[in-house]
PDB file of C-alpha atoms and ligand atoms in Angstrom:
ATOM      1  CA  MET A   1       0.000   0.000   0.000  1.00  0.00           C
ATOM      2  CA  ALA A   2       1.239   3.498  -0.846  1.00  0.00           C
ATOM      3  CA  GLY A   3       2.333   5.570   2.128  1.00  0.00           C
ATOM      4  CA  THR A   4       2.466   9.329   2.464  1.00  0.00           C
ATOM      5  CA  ILE A   5       5.118  11.552   0.917  1.00  0.00           C
ATOM      6  CA  THR A   6       7.727  13.972   2.137  1.00  0.00           C
ATOM      7  CA  PHE A   7      10.070  16.274   0.246  1.00  0.00           C
ATOM      8  CA  THR A   8      13.818  16.578   0.869  1.00  0.00           C
ATOM      9  CA  MET A   9      16.808  18.548  -0.380  1.00  0.00           C
ATOM     10  CA  ILE A  10      20.382  17.490   0.260  1.00  0.00           C
ATOM     11  CA  LYS A  11      21.765  20.993   0.806  1.00  0.00           C
ATOM     12  CA  PRO A  12      24.764  22.597  -0.991  1.00  0.00           C
ATOM     13  CA  ASP A  13      27.208  21.833   1.850  1.00  0.00           C
ATOM     14  CA  ALA A  14      26.589  18.081   1.776  1.00  0.00           C
ATOM     15  CA  VAL A  15      26.487  17.880  -2.037  1.00  0.00           C
ATOM     16  CA  ALA A  16      29.801  19.795  -2.320  1.00  0.00           C
ATOM     17  CA  ASP A  17      31.385  17.559   0.309  1.00  0.00           C
ATOM     18  CA  GLY A  18      30.458  14.421  -1.673  1.00  0.00           C
ATOM     19  CA  HIS A  19      27.931  13.036   0.826  1.00  0.00           C
ATOM     20  CA  SER A  20      24.926  12.675  -1.514  1.00  0.00           C
ATOM     21  CA  GLY A  21      25.363   8.955  -2.144  1.00  0.00           C
ATOM     22  CA  LYS A  22      25.786   8.061   1.529  1.00  0.00           C
ATOM     23  CA  ILE A  23      22.744  10.148   2.455  1.00  0.00           C
ATOM     24  CA  ILE A  24      20.546   8.593  -0.253  1.00  0.00           C
ATOM     25  CA  ASP A  25      21.715   5.143   0.880  1.00  0.00           C
ATOM     26  CA  GLN A  26      20.705   5.918   4.478  1.00  0.00           C
ATOM     27  CA  ILE A  27      17.296   7.215   3.318  1.00  0.00           C
ATOM     28  CA  ILE A  28      16.591   4.051   1.284  1.00  0.00           C
ATOM     29  CA  GLY A  29      17.885   1.863   4.115  1.00  0.00           C
ATOM     30  CA  ALA A  30      15.386   3.521   6.450  1.00  0.00           C
ATOM     31  CA  GLY A  31      12.513   2.330   4.254  1.00  0.00           C
ATOM     32  CA  PHE A  32      11.768   5.358   2.070  1.00  0.00           C
ATOM     33  CA  LYS A  33      11.011   4.872  -1.641  1.00  0.00           C
ATOM     34  CA  ILE A  34      12.293   7.447  -4.121  1.00  0.00           C
ATOM     35  CA  LYS A  35       9.399   8.898  -6.137  1.00  0.00           C
ATOM     36  CA  ALA A  36      11.391  11.744  -7.776  1.00  0.00           C
ATOM     37  CA  LEU A  37      15.084  12.722  -7.749  1.00  0.00           C
ATOM     38  CA  LYS A  38      17.326  15.344  -9.376  1.00  0.00           C
ATOM     39  CA  LEU A  39      20.455  17.477  -9.069  1.00  0.00           C
ATOM     40  CA  THR A  40      19.484  21.138  -9.466  1.00  0.00           C
ATOM     41  CA  GLN A  41      20.343  24.611  -8.193  1.00  0.00           C
ATOM     42  CA  LEU A  42      18.028  27.189  -6.617  1.00  0.00           C
ATOM     43  CA  SER A  43      18.014  30.740  -7.959  1.00  0.00           C
ATOM     44  CA  LYS A  44      17.826  33.562  -5.386  1.00  0.00           C
ATOM     45  CA  GLU A  45      14.172  34.139  -6.294  1.00  0.00           C
ATOM     46  CA  ARG A  46      13.212  30.481  -5.931  1.00  0.00           C
ATOM     47  CA  ALA A  47      15.127  30.075  -2.652  1.00  0.00           C
ATOM     48  CA  GLU A  48      13.354  33.162  -1.245  1.00  0.00           C
ATOM     49  CA  GLU A  49      10.015  31.672  -2.268  1.00  0.00           C
ATOM     50  CA  PHE A  50      10.817  28.252  -0.809  1.00  0.00           C
ATOM     51  CA  TYR A  51      11.924  29.737   2.550  1.00  0.00           C
ATOM     52  CA  ALA A  52       9.415  32.657   2.551  1.00  0.00           C
ATOM     53  CA  ILE A  53       8.198  31.603   6.011  1.00  0.00           C
ATOM     54  CA  HIS A  54      11.603  32.685   7.414  1.00  0.00           C
ATOM     55  CA  LYS A  55      11.868  36.068   5.621  1.00  0.00           C
ATOM     56  CA  GLU A  56      11.601  38.147   8.801  1.00  0.00           C
ATOM     57  CA  ARG A  57      14.317  36.126  10.581  1.00  0.00           C
ATOM     58  CA  GLY A  58      17.766  37.652  11.101  1.00  0.00           C
ATOM     59  CA  PHE A  59      19.444  34.740   9.327  1.00  0.00           C
ATOM     60  CA  PHE A  60      17.292  34.940   6.146  1.00  0.00           C
ATOM     61  CA  GLY A  61      19.955  36.601   3.936  1.00  0.00           C
ATOM     62  CA  GLU A  62      22.622  34.108   4.990  1.00  0.00           C
ATOM     63  CA  LEU A  63      20.212  31.205   4.500  1.00  0.00           C
ATOM     64  CA  ILE A  64      19.411  32.315   0.924  1.00  0.00           C
ATOM     65  CA  ALA A  65      23.118  32.830   0.120  1.00  0.00           C
ATOM     66  CA  PHE A  66      23.875  29.331   1.438  1.00  0.00           C
ATOM     67  CA  MET A  67      21.006  27.580  -0.337  1.00  0.00           C
ATOM     68  CA  THR A  68      21.962  29.126  -3.704  1.00  0.00           C
ATOM     69  CA  GLU A  69      25.747  28.652  -3.505  1.00  0.00           C
ATOM     70  CA  GLY A  70      25.798  25.335  -5.362  1.00  0.00           C
ATOM     71  CA  PRO A  71      23.730  22.367  -6.493  1.00  0.00           C
ATOM     72  CA  ILE A  72      21.254  20.524  -4.292  1.00  0.00           C
ATOM     73  CA  VAL A  73      19.749  17.049  -4.626  1.00  0.00           C
ATOM     74  CA  ALA A  74      15.954  17.341  -4.503  1.00  0.00           C
ATOM     75  CA  ALA A  75      13.752  14.291  -3.915  1.00  0.00           C
ATOM     76  CA  VAL A  76      10.224  13.144  -3.170  1.00  0.00           C
ATOM     77  CA  LEU A  77      10.086  10.185  -0.796  1.00  0.00           C
ATOM     78  CA  GLU A  78       7.283   7.800   0.140  1.00  0.00           C
ATOM     79  CA  LYS A  79       6.738   5.778   3.306  1.00  0.00           C
ATOM     80  CA  ASP A  80       4.073   5.275   5.962  1.00  0.00           C
ATOM     81  CA  ASN A  81       4.181   8.344   8.218  1.00  0.00           C
ATOM     82  CA  ALA A  82       6.786   9.872   5.896  1.00  0.00           C
ATOM     83  CA  VAL A  83       6.967  13.435   7.241  1.00  0.00           C
ATOM     84  CA  GLU A  84       7.428  12.510  10.906  1.00  0.00           C
ATOM     85  CA  ASP A  85       9.695   9.508  10.274  1.00  0.00           C
ATOM     86  CA  PHE A  86      11.915  11.547   7.963  1.00  0.00           C
ATOM     87  CA  ARG A  87      12.275  14.395  10.486  1.00  0.00           C
ATOM     88  CA  LYS A  88      13.425  11.724  12.977  1.00  0.00           C
ATOM     89  CA  LEU A  89      15.914  10.325  10.466  1.00  0.00           C
ATOM     90  CA  ILE A  90      17.475  13.745   9.753  1.00  0.00           C
ATOM     91  CA  GLY A  91      17.657  14.890  13.406  1.00  0.00           C
ATOM     92  CA  ALA A  92      17.501  18.319  15.053  1.00  0.00           C
ATOM     93  CA  THR A  93      18.060  21.547  13.060  1.00  0.00           C
ATOM     94  CA  ASN A  94      21.232  22.225  15.059  1.00  0.00           C
ATOM     95  CA  PRO A  95      23.516  19.185  14.635  1.00  0.00           C
ATOM     96  CA  ALA A  96      24.861  19.804  18.145  1.00  0.00           C
ATOM     97  CA  ASN A  97      21.417  18.683  19.381  1.00  0.00           C
ATOM     98  CA  ALA A  98      20.888  15.908  16.815  1.00  0.00           C
ATOM     99  CA  GLU A  99      20.733  12.286  17.965  1.00  0.00           C
ATOM    100  CA  GLU A 100      23.600   9.923  17.190  1.00  0.00           C
ATOM    101  CA  GLY A 101      23.233   8.250  13.784  1.00  0.00           C
ATOM    102  CA  THR A 102      20.904  10.890  12.318  1.00  0.00           C
ATOM    103  CA  ILE A 103      21.819  12.394   8.955  1.00  0.00           C
ATOM    104  CA  ARG A 104      22.491  15.810  10.468  1.00  0.00           C
ATOM    105  CA  LYS A 105      24.629  14.314  13.247  1.00  0.00           C
ATOM    106  CA  ARG A 106      26.679  12.484  10.612  1.00  0.00           C
ATOM    107  CA  PHE A 107      27.006  15.210   7.981  1.00  0.00           C
ATOM    108  CA  ALA A 108      25.871  18.679   9.147  1.00  0.00           C
ATOM    109  CA  LEU A 109      28.489  21.328   9.869  1.00  0.00           C
ATOM    110  CA  ASN A 110      26.427  23.783  11.971  1.00  0.00           C
ATOM    111  CA  ILE A 111      22.862  25.095  12.487  1.00  0.00           C
ATOM    112  CA  GLU A 112      22.819  26.717   9.040  1.00  0.00           C
ATOM    113  CA  ARG A 113      24.953  24.330   6.982  1.00  0.00           C
ATOM    114  CA  ASN A 114      22.930  21.380   8.188  1.00  0.00           C
ATOM    115  CA  ALA A 115      23.145  18.994   5.229  1.00  0.00           C
ATOM    116  CA  ILE A 116      19.476  18.274   4.559  1.00  0.00           C
ATOM    117  CA  HIS A 117      15.899  19.582   4.540  1.00  0.00           C
ATOM    118  CA  GLY A 118      12.725  17.682   5.433  1.00  0.00           C
ATOM    119  CA  SER A 119       9.118  18.894   5.055  1.00  0.00           C
ATOM    120  CA  ASP A 120       7.380  19.755   8.336  1.00  0.00           C
ATOM    121  CA  SER A 121       3.785  18.743   7.415  1.00  0.00           C
ATOM    122  CA  ASP A 122       1.863  16.647   4.864  1.00  0.00           C
ATOM    123  CA  GLU A 123       0.493  19.859   3.356  1.00  0.00           C
ATOM    124  CA  ASN A 124       3.962  21.401   2.936  1.00  0.00           C
ATOM    125  CA  ALA A 125       5.308  18.116   1.530  1.00  0.00           C
ATOM    126  CA  GLN A 126       2.791  18.366  -1.334  1.00  0.00           C
ATOM    127  CA  ILE A 127       3.518  22.078  -1.895  1.00  0.00           C
ATOM    128  CA  GLU A 128       7.303  21.535  -1.874  1.00  0.00           C
ATOM    129  CA  ALA A 129       7.147  18.440  -4.133  1.00  0.00           C
ATOM    130  CA  ASN A 130       5.068  20.395  -6.665  1.00  0.00           C
ATOM    131  CA  PHE A 131       7.436  23.378  -6.370  1.00  0.00           C
ATOM    132  CA  HIS A 132      10.412  21.264  -7.471  1.00  0.00           C
ATOM    133  CA  PHE A 133       8.999  18.570  -9.755  1.00  0.00           C
ATOM    134  CA  SER A 134       6.683  18.506 -12.771  1.00  0.00           C
ATOM    135  CA  GLY A 135       4.228  15.654 -13.280  1.00  0.00           C
ATOM    136  CA  VAL A 136       6.478  13.737 -15.709  1.00  0.00           C
ATOM    137  CA  GLU A 137       9.347  13.808 -13.169  1.00  0.00           C
ATOM    138  CA  ARG A 138       7.276  12.079 -10.464  1.00  0.00           C
ATOM    139  CA  PHE A 139       6.704   8.332 -10.228  1.00  0.00           C
TER     140      PHE A 139
HETATM  141  P1  GTP B   1      14.579  22.677   7.088  1.00  0.00           P
HETATM  142  O1  GTP B   1      14.281  21.211   6.990  1.00  0.00           O
HETATM  143  O2  GTP B   1      15.710  23.118   6.178  1.00  0.00           O
HETATM  144  O3  GTP B   1      13.325  23.517   6.912  1.00  0.00           O
HETATM  145  O4  GTP B   1      15.141  22.867   8.566  1.00  0.00           O
HETATM  146  P2  GTP B   1      14.312  22.841   9.938  1.00  0.00           P
HETATM  147  O5  GTP B   1      12.842  22.681   9.668  1.00  0.00           O
HETATM  148  O6  GTP B   1      14.964  21.863  10.831  1.00  0.00           O
HETATM  149  O7  GTP B   1      14.602  24.305  10.486  1.00  0.00           O
HETATM  150  P3  GTP B   1      13.846  25.667  10.139  1.00  0.00           P
HETATM  151  O8  GTP B   1      12.751  25.469   9.162  1.00  0.00           O
HETATM  152  O9  GTP B   1      13.531  26.329  11.439  1.00  0.00           O
HETATM  153  O10 GTP B   1      15.029  26.517   9.462  1.00  0.00           O
HETATM  154  C1  GTP B   1      15.273  26.420   8.061  1.00  0.00           C
HETATM  155  C2  GTP B   1      16.768  26.434   7.843  1.00  0.00           C
HETATM  156  O11 GTP B   1      17.280  27.720   8.189  1.00  0.00           O
HETATM  157  C3  GTP B   1      17.573  25.487   8.748  1.00  0.00           C
HETATM  158  O12 GTP B   1      17.579  24.174   8.283  1.00  0.00           O
HETATM  159  C4  GTP B   1      18.941  26.113   8.666  1.00  0.00           C
HETATM  160  O13 GTP B   1      19.596  25.825   7.434  1.00  0.00           O
HETATM  161  C5  GTP B   1      18.591  27.590   8.725  1.00  0.00           C
HETATM  162  N1  GTP B   1      18.568  28.088  10.102  1.00  0.00           N
HETATM  163  C6  GTP B   1      17.668  27.804  11.086  1.00  0.00           C
HETATM  164  N2  GTP B   1      17.941  28.449  12.226  1.00  0.00           N
HETATM  165  C7  GTP B   1      19.058  29.182  11.960  1.00  0.00           C
HETATM  166  C8  GTP B   1      19.843  30.084  12.738  1.00  0.00           C
HETATM  167  O14 GTP B   1      19.573  30.349  13.914  1.00  0.00           O
HETATM  168  N3  GTP B   1      20.928  30.643  12.121  1.00  0.00           N
HETATM  169  C9  GTP B   1      21.244  30.391  10.814  1.00  0.00           C
HETATM  170  N4  GTP B   1      22.309  30.978  10.271  1.00  0.00           N
HETATM  171  N5  GTP B   1      20.526  29.542  10.054  1.00  0.00           N
HETATM  172  C10 GTP B   1      19.457  28.951  10.615  1.00  0.00           C
HETATM  173 MG1   MG B   2      11.759  23.834   8.268  1.00  0.00          MG
END
């Protein structure tokens, strides 16, 4: 039976450091199915739209500069309880607080350069998946 979906981006820090393959392997090993996948790069305008919820935050400019500095790996993932289970797999926003074995504990550098994104609700997972992928790119 099909589960629910979540959306993820392996962020520019982790892609540049060559961690994409290890991260995708951990995601698949945790029971997620890949429903869409690509290497792409966010423009300033698209990054500002994706992170619009944070536009009043003091770190917004730095966050946009970081997220546009190089390619990302974007993916749609499917599993039962995908959003919550994926947030557990990636760990806390600040890797200093992330549990041992989580993707952020393994690969994140600091609270900003934290290796990976995960949707925070089923509704946002759908919005974010549609933001990054056209119908013919989704399986
Ligand atoms: P995402 O999955 O990327 O949405 O992360 P999150 O849901 O764990 O955190 P949140 O949505 O609150 O923040 C979005 C992103 O902004 C984080 O993943 C970080 O890259 C960055 N960020 C969050 N808090 C800070 C901060 O205090 N300082 C800086 N420089 N960046 C931050
Ligand atoms: Mg978030």
